[in-house]
PDB file of C-alpha atoms in Angstrom:
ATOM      1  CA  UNK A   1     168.598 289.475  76.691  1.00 48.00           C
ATOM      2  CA  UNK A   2     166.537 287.585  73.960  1.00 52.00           C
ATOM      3  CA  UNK A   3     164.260 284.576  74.501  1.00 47.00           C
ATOM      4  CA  UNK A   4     166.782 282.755  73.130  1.00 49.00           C
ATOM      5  CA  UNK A   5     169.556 283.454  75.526  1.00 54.00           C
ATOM      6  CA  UNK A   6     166.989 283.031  78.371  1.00 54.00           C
ATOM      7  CA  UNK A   7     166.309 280.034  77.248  1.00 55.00           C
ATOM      8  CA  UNK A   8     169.546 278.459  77.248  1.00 57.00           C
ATOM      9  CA  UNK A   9     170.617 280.249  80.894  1.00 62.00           C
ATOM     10  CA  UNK A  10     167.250 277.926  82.427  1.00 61.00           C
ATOM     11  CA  UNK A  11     168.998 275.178  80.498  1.00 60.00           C
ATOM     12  CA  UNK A  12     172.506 275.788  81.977  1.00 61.00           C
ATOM     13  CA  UNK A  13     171.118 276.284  85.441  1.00 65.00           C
ATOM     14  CA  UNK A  14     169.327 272.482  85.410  1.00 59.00           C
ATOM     15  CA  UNK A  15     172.303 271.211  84.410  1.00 66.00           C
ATOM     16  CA  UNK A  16     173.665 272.290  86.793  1.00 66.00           C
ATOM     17  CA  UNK A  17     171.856 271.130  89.397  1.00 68.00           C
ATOM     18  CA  UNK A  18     170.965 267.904  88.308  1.00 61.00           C
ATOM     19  CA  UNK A  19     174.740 267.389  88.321  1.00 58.00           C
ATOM     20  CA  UNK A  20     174.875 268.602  91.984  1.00 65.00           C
ATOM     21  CA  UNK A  21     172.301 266.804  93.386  1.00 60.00           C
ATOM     22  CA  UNK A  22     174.126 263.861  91.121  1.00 60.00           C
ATOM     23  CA  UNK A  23     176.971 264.417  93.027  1.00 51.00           C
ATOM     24  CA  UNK A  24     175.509 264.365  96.612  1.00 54.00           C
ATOM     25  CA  UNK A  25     173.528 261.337  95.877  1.00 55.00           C
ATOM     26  CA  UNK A  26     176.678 259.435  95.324  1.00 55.00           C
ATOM     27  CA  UNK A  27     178.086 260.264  98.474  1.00 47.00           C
ATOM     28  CA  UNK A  28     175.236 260.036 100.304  1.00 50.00           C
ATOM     29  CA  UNK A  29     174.890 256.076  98.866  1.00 52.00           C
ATOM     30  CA  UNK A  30     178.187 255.182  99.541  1.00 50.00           C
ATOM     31  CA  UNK A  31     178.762 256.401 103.337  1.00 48.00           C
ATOM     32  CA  UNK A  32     175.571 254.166 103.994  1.00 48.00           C
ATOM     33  CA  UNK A  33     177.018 251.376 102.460  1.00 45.00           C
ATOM     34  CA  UNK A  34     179.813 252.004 104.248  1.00 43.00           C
ATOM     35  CA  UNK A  35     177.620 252.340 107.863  1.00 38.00           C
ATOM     36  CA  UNK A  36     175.464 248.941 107.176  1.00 40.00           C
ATOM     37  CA  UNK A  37     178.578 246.889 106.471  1.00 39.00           C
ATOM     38  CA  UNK A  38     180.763 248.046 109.332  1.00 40.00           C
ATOM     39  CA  UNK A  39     177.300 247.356 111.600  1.00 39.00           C
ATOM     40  CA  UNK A  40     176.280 244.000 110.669  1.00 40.00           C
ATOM     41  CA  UNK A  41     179.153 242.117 112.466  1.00 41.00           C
ATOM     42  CA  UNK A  42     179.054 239.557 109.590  1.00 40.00           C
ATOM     43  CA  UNK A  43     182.349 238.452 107.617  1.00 40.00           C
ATOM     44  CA  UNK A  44     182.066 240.956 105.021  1.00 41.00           C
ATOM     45  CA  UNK A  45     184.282 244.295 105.445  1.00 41.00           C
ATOM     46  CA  UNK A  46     184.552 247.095 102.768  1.00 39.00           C
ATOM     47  CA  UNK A  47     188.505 246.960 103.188  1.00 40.00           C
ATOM     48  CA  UNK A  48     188.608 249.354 105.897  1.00 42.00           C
ATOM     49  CA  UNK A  49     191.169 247.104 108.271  1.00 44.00           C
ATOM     50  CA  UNK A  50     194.003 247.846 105.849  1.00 42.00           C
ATOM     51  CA  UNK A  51     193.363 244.549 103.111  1.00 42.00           C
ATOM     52  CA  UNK A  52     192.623 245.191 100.084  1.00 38.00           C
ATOM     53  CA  UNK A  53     189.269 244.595  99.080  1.00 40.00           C
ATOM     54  CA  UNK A  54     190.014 242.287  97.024  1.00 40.00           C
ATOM     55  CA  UNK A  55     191.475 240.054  98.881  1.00 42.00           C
ATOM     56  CA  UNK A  56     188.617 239.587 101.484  1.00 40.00           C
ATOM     57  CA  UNK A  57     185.468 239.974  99.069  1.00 37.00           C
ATOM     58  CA  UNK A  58     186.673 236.879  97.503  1.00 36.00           C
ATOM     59  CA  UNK A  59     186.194 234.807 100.472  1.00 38.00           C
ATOM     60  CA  UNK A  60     183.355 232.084  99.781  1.00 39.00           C
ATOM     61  CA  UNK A  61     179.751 233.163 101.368  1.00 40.00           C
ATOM     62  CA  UNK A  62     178.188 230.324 103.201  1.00 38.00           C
ATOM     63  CA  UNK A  63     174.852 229.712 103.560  1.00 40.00           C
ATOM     64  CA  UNK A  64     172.727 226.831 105.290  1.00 38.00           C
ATOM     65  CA  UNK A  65     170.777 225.714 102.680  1.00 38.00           C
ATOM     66  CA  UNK A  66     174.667 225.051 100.767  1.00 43.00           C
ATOM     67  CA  UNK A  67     175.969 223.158 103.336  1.00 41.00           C
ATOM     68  CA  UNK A  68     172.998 221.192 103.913  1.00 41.00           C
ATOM     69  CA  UNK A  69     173.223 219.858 100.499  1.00 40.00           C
ATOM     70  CA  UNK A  70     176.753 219.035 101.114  1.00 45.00           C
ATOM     71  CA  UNK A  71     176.369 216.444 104.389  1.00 46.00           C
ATOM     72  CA  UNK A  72     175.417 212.592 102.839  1.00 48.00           C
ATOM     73  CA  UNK A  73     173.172 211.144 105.385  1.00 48.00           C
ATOM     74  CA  UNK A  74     174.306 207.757 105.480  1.00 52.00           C
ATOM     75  CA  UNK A  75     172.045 206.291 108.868  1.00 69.00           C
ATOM     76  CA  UNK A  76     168.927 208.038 110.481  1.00 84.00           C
ATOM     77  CA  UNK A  77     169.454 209.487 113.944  1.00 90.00           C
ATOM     78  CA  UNK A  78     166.925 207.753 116.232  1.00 91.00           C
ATOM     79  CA  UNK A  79     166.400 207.933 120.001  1.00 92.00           C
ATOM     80  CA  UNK A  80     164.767 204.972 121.355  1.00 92.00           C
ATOM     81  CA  UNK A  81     163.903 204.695 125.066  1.00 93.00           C
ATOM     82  CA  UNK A  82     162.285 201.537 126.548  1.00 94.00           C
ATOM     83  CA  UNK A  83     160.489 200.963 130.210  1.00 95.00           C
ATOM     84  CA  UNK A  84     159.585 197.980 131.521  1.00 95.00           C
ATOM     85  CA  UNK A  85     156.987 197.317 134.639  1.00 95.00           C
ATOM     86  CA  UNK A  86     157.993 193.335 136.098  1.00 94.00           C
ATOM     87  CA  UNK A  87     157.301 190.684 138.799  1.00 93.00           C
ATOM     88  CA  UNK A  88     160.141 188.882 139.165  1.00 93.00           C
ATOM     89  CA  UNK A  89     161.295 185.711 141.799  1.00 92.00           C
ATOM     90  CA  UNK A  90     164.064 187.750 143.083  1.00 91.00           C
ATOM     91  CA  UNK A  91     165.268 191.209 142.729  1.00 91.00           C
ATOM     92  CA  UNK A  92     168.778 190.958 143.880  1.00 90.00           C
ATOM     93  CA  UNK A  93     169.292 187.790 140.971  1.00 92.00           C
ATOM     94  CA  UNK A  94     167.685 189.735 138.294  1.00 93.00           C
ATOM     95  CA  UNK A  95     169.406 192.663 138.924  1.00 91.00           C
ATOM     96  CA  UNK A  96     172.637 190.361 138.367  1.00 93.00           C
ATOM     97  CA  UNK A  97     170.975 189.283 134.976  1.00 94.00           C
ATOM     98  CA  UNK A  98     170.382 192.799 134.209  1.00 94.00           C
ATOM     99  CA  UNK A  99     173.840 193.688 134.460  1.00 94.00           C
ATOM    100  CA  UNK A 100     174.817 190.445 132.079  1.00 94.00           C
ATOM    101  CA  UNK A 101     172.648 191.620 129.446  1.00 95.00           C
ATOM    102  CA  UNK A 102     173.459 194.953 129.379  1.00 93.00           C
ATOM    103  CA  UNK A 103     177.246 194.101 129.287  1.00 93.00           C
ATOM    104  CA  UNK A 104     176.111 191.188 126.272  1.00 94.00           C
ATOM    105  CA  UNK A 105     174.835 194.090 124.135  1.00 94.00           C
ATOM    106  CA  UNK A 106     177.449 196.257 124.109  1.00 92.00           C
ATOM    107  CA  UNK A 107     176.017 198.618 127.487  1.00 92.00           C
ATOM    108  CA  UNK A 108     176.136 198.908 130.857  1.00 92.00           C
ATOM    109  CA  UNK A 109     174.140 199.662 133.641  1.00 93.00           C
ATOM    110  CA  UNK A 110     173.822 203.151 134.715  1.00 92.00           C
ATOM    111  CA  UNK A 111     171.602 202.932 137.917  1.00 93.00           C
ATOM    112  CA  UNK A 112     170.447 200.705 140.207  1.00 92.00           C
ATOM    113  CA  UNK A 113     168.107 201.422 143.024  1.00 91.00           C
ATOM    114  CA  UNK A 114     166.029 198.880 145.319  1.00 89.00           C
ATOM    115  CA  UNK A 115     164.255 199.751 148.400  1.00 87.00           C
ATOM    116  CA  UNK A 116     161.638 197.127 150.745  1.00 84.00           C
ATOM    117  CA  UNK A 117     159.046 198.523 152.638  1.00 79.00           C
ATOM    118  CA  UNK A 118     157.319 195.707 154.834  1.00 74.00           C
ATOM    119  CA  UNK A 119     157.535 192.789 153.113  1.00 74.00           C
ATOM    120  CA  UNK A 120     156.940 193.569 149.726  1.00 81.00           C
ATOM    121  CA  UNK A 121     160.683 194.782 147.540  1.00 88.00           C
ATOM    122  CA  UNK A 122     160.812 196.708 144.760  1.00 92.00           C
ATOM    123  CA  UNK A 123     163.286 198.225 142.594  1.00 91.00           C
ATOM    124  CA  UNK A 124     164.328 200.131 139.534  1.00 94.00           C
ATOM    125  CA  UNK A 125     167.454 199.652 137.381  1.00 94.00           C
ATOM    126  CA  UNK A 126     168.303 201.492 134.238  1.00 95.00           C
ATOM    127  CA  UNK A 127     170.457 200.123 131.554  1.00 94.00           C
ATOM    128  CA  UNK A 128     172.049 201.643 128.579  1.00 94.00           C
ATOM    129  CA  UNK A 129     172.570 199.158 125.090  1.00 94.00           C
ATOM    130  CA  UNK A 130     173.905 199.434 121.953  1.00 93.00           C
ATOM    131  CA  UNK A 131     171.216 200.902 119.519  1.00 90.00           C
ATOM    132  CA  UNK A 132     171.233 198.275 117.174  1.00 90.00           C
ATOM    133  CA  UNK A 133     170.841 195.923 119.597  1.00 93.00           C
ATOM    134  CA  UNK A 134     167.828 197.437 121.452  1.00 93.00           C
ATOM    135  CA  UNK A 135     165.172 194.831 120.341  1.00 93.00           C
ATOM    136  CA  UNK A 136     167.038 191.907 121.451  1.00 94.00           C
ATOM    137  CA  UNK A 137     168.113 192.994 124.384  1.00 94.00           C
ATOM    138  CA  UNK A 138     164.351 193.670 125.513  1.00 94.00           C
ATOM    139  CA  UNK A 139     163.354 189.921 124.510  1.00 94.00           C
ATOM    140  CA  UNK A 140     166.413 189.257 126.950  1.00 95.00           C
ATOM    141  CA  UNK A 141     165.128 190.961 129.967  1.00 95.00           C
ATOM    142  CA  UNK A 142     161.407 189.985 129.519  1.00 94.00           C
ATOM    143  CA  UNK A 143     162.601 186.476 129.848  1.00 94.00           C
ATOM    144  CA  UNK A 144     164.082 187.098 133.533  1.00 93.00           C
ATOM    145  CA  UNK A 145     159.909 188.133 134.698  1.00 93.00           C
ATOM    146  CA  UNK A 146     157.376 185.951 136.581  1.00 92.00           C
ATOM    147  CA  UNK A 147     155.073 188.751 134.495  1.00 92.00           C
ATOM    148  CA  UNK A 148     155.653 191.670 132.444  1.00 93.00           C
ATOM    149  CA  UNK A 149     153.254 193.928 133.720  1.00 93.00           C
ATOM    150  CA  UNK A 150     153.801 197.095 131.164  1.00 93.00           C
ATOM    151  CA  UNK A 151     156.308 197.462 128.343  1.00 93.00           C
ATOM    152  CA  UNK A 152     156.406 200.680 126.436  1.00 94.00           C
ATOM    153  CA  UNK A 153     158.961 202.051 123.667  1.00 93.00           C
ATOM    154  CA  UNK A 154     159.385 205.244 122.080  1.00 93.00           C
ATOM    155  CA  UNK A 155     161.558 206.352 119.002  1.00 91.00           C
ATOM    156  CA  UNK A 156     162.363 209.434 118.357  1.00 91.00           C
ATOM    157  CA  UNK A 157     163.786 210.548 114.644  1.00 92.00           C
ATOM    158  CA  UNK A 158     166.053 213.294 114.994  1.00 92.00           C
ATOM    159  CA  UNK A 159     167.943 212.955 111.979  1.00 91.00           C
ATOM    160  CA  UNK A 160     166.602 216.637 110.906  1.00 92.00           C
ATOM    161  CA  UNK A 161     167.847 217.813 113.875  1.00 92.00           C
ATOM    162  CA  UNK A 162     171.576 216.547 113.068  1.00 93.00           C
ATOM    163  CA  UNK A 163     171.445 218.007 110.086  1.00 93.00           C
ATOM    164  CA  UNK A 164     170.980 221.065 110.995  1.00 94.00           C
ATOM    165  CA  UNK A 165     173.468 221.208 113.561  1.00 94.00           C
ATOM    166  CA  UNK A 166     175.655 219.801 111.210  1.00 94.00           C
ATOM    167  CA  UNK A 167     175.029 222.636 108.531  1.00 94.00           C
ATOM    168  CA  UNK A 168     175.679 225.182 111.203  1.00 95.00           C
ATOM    169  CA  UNK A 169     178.807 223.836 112.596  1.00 95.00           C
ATOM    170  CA  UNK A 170     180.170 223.694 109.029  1.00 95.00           C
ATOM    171  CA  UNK A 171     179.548 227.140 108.427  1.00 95.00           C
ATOM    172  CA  UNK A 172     180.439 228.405 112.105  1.00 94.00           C
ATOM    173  CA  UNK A 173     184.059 226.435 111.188  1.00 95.00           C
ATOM    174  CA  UNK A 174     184.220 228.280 107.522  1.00 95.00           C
ATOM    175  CA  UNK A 175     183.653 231.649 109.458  1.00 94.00           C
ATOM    176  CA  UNK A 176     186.427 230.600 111.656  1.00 94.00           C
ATOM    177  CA  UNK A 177     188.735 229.735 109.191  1.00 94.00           C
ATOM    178  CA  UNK A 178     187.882 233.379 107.623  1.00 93.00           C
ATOM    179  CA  UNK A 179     188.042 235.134 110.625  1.00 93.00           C
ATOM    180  CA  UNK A 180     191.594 233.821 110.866  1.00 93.00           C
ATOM    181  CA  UNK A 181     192.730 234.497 107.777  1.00 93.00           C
ATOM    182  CA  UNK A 182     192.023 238.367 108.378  1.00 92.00           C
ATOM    183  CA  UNK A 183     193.579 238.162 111.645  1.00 90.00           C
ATOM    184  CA  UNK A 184     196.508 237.095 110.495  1.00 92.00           C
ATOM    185  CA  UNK A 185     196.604 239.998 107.646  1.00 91.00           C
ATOM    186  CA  UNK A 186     195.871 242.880 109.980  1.00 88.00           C
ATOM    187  CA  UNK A 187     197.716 245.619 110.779  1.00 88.00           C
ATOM    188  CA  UNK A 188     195.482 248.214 112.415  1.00 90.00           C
ATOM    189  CA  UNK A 189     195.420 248.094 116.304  1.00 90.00           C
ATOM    190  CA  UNK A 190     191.699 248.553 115.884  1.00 90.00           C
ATOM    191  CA  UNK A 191     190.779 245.745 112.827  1.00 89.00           C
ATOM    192  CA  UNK A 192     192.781 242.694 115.219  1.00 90.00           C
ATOM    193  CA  UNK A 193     190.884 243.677 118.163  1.00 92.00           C
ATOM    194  CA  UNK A 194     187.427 243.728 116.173  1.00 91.00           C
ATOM    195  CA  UNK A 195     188.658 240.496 114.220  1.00 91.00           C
ATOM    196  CA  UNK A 196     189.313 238.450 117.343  1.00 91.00           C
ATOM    197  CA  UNK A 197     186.225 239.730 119.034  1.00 94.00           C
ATOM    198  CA  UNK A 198     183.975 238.421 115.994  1.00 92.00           C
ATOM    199  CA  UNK A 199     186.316 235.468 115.948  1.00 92.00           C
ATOM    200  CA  UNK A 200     185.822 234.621 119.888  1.00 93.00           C
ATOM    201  CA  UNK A 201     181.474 234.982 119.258  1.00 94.00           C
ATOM    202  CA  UNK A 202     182.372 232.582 116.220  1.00 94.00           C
ATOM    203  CA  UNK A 203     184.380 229.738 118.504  1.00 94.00           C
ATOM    204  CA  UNK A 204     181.541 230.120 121.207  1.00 95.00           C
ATOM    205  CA  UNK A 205     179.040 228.994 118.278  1.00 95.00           C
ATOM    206  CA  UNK A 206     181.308 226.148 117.719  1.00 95.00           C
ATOM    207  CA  UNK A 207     181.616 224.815 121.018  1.00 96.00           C
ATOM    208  CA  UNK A 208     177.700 225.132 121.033  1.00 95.00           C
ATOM    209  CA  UNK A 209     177.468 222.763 118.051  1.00 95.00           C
ATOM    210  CA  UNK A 210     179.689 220.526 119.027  1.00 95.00           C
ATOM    211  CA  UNK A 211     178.237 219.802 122.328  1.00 95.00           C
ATOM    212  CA  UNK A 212     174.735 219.666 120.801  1.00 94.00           C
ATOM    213  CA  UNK A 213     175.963 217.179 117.995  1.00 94.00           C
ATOM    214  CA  UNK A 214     177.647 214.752 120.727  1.00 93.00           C
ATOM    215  CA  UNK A 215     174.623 214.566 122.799  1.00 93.00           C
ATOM    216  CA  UNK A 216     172.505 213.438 119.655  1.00 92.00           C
ATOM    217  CA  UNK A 217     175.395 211.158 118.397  1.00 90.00           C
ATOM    218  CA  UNK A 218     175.647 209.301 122.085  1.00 88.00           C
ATOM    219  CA  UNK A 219     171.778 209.231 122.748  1.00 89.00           C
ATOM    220  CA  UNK A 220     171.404 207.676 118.834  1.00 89.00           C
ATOM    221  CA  UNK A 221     174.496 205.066 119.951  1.00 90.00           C
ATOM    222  CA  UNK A 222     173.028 204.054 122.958  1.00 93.00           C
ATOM    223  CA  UNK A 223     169.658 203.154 123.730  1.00 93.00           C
ATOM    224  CA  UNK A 224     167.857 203.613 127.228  1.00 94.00           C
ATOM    225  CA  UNK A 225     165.855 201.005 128.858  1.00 95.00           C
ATOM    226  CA  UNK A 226     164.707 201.224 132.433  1.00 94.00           C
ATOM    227  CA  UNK A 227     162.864 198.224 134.176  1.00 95.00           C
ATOM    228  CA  UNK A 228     160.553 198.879 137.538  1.00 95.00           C
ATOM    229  CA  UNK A 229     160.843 195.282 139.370  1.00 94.00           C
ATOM    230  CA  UNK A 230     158.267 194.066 142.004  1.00 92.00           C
ATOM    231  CA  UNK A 231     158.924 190.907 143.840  1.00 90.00           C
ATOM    232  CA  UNK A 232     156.739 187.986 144.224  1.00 87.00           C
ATOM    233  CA  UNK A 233     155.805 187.680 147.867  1.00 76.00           C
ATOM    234  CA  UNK A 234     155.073 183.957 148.918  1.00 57.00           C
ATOM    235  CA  UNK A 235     153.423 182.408 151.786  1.00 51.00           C
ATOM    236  CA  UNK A 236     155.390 179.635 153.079  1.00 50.00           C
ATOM    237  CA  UNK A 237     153.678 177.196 155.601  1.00 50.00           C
ATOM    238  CA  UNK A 238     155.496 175.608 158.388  1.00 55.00           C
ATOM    239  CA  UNK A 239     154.499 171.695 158.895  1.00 53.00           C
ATOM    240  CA  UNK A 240     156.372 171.497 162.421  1.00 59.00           C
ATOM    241  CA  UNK A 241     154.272 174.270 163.342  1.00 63.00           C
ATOM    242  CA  UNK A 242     150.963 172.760 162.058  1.00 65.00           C
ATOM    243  CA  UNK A 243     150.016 170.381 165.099  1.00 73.00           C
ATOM    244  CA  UNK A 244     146.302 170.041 165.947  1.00 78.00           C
ATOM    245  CA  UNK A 245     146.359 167.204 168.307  1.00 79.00           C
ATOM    246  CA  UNK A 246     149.477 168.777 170.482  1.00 77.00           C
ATOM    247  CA  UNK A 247     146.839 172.135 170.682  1.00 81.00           C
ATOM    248  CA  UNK A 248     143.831 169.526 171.429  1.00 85.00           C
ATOM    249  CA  UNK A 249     145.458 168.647 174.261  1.00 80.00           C
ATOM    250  CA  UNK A 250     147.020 171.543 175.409  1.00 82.00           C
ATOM    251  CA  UNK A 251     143.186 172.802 175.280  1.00 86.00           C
ATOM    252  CA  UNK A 252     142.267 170.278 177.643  1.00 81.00           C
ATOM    253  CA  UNK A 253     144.741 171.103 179.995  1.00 86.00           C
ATOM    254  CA  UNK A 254     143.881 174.330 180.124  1.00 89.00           C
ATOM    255  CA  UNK A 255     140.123 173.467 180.847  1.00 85.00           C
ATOM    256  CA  UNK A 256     141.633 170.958 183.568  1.00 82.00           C
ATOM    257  CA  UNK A 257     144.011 173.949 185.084  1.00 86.00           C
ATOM    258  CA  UNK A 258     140.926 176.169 185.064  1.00 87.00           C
ATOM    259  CA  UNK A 259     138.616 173.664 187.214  1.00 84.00           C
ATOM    260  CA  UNK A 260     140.953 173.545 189.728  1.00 86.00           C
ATOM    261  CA  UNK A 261     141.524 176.812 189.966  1.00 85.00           C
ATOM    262  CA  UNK A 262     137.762 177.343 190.459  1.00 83.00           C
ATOM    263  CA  UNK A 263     137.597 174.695 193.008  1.00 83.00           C
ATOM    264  CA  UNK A 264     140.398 175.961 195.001  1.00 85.00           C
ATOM    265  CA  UNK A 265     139.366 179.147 195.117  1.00 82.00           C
ATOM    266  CA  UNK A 266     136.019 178.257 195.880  1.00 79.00           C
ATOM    267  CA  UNK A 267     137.316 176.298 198.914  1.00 84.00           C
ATOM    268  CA  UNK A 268     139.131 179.208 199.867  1.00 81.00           C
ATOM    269  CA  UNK A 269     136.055 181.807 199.592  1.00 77.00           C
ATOM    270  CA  UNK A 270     134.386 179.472 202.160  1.00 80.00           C
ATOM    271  CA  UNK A 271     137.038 179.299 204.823  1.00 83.00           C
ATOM    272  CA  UNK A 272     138.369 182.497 204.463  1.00 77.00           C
ATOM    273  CA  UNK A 273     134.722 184.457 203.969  1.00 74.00           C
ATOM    274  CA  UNK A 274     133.395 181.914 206.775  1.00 73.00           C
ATOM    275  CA  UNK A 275     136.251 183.101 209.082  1.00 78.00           C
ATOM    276  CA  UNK A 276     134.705 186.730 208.849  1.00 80.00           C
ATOM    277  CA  UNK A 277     130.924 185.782 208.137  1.00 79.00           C
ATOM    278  CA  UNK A 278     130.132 183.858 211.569  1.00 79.00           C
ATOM    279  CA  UNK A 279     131.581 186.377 214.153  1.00 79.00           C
ATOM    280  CA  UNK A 280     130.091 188.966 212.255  1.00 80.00           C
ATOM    281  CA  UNK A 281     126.270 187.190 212.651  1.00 78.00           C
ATOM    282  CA  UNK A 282     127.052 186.056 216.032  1.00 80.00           C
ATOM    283  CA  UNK A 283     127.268 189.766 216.907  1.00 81.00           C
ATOM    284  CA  UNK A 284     124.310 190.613 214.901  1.00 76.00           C
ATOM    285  CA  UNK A 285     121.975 188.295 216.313  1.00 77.00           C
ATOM    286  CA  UNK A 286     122.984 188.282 219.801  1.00 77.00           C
ATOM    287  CA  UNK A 287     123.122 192.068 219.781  1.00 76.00           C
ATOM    288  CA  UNK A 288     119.487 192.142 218.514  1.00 73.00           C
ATOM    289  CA  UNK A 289     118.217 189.253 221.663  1.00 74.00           C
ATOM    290  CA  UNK A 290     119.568 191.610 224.269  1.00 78.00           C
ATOM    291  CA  UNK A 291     118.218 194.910 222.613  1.00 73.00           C
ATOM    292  CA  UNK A 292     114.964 193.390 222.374  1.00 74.00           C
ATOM    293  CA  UNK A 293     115.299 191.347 226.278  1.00 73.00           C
ATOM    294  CA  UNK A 294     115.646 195.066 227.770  1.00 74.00           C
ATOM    295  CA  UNK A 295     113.416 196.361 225.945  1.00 69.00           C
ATOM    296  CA  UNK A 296     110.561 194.777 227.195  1.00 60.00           C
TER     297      UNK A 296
END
């Protein structure tokens, strides 16, 4: 063999396996493709529940940064919660007035509580009023207190918060919509069963958002305001009650009813202890002259 020949057999032999290992490489790149997709439990499949490709890979990808440029915020989404600390006249007449403002500004009241303990009453009602509302509808039930004691009022801005949830719902509902699609295109025992199962975690999500978003949208409609009412305690004084001269001389007569009462039992001590007294010193005496007469 010359040098030359040598030559070109190391040539033919790194051909060759740079083509093998070519070869294996490919494989070996496209049954992990394969394994991530099928794993990831995302809308993307790699045509293995009898579509073609095609069809699905052409489905729009969603993101949350998309969507989020897609909602117009029109309002902000604030939460704003009131309490009020009041004296009031009467508890059971405010409580009435309560009631007429929340039902002026579009609310209602949601509870009512009032309790007395000796004779001070106290009570707590919590009303619910149209957001929009909420400032003039405190004025209103400041005006029904002797004194407002405390006021406080807190507004929360969850507008960023809707958004989001709105973001997520719209894609959770794109997914759906997706999902179905498939579903209705399948054929394999196996791909409906695996479609519903991602389309059943995807409905779940829904519900989730849905809830979440009504919460925000009633708690942003309706504003909270809950009053703590103390009533004034008076002290009201009697006039028939208030009669010095009547006591003056009820006084007296008690003195008077007191003196005789000494005096008569005075009179009695001396008749009744002089009934016992004399016999007993008669006996004394005239048992000491005859002890002393036979003595001597």
């Amino acid at each position: 063999m010359t040098l030359k020949n040598k030559h070109l057999g190391w040539l033919a032999m790194v051909i060759i396996i740079l083509f093998i290992g070519s070869v294996f490489f490919n494989v070996f790149e496209r049954n992990s493709r394969s394994i991530a997709t099928s794993s990831s439990g995302s809308a993307q499949f790699t045509g293995t529940i009898g579509l073609p490709e095609d069809d699905f890979t052409s489905t729009k990808e969603y993101s949350l940064a998309d969507s989020t440029t897609n909602i117009e915020v029109q309002d902000q989404y604030i939460i704003k919660t009131g309490n009020l600390s009041m004296t009031v006249k009467d508890i059971d007449e405010t409580a009435l007035g309560l009631e007429n403002i929340a039902q002026m500004y579009g609310g209602a009241v949601t509870n009512r509580y009032v309790y007395s303990y000796a004779d001070y009453k106290n009570g707590t009602i919590e009303l619910k009023v149209d957001q929009t509302k909420f400032n003039d509808a405190l004025k209103a039930i400041k005006e029904l207190a002797i004194s407002v004691e405390s006021e406080n009022v807190n507004a929360d801005d969850v507008t960023e918060t809707v958004i989001d949830i709105k973001a997520r719902l719209e894609n959770s509902q794109a997914e759906e919509e997706a999902y179905v699609r498939i579903l209705n295109q399948a054929t394999k025992i196996e791909d409906i069963l695996n479609t519903q199962f991602y389309l059943s975690n995807v409905r779940e999500e829904i519900e989730v958002y849905q809830a979440q978003l009504k919460y925000y949208e009633t708690h942003t409609s309706f504003s909270t305001i809950s009053v703590y009412l103390t009533e004034a305690t008076s002290i009201a004084l009697n006039s028939d009650t208030f009669q010095p001269w009547q006591t003056i001389k009820d006084s007296v007569q008690t003195v008077v009813r007191l003196f005789q009462d000494f005096v008569l039992g005075l009179i009695e001590f001396i008749i009744v202890g002089g009934a016992i007294i004399i016999p007993i010193i008669i006996i004394f005496f005239g048992g000491r002259f005859i002890y002393r007469r036979f003595k001597k």
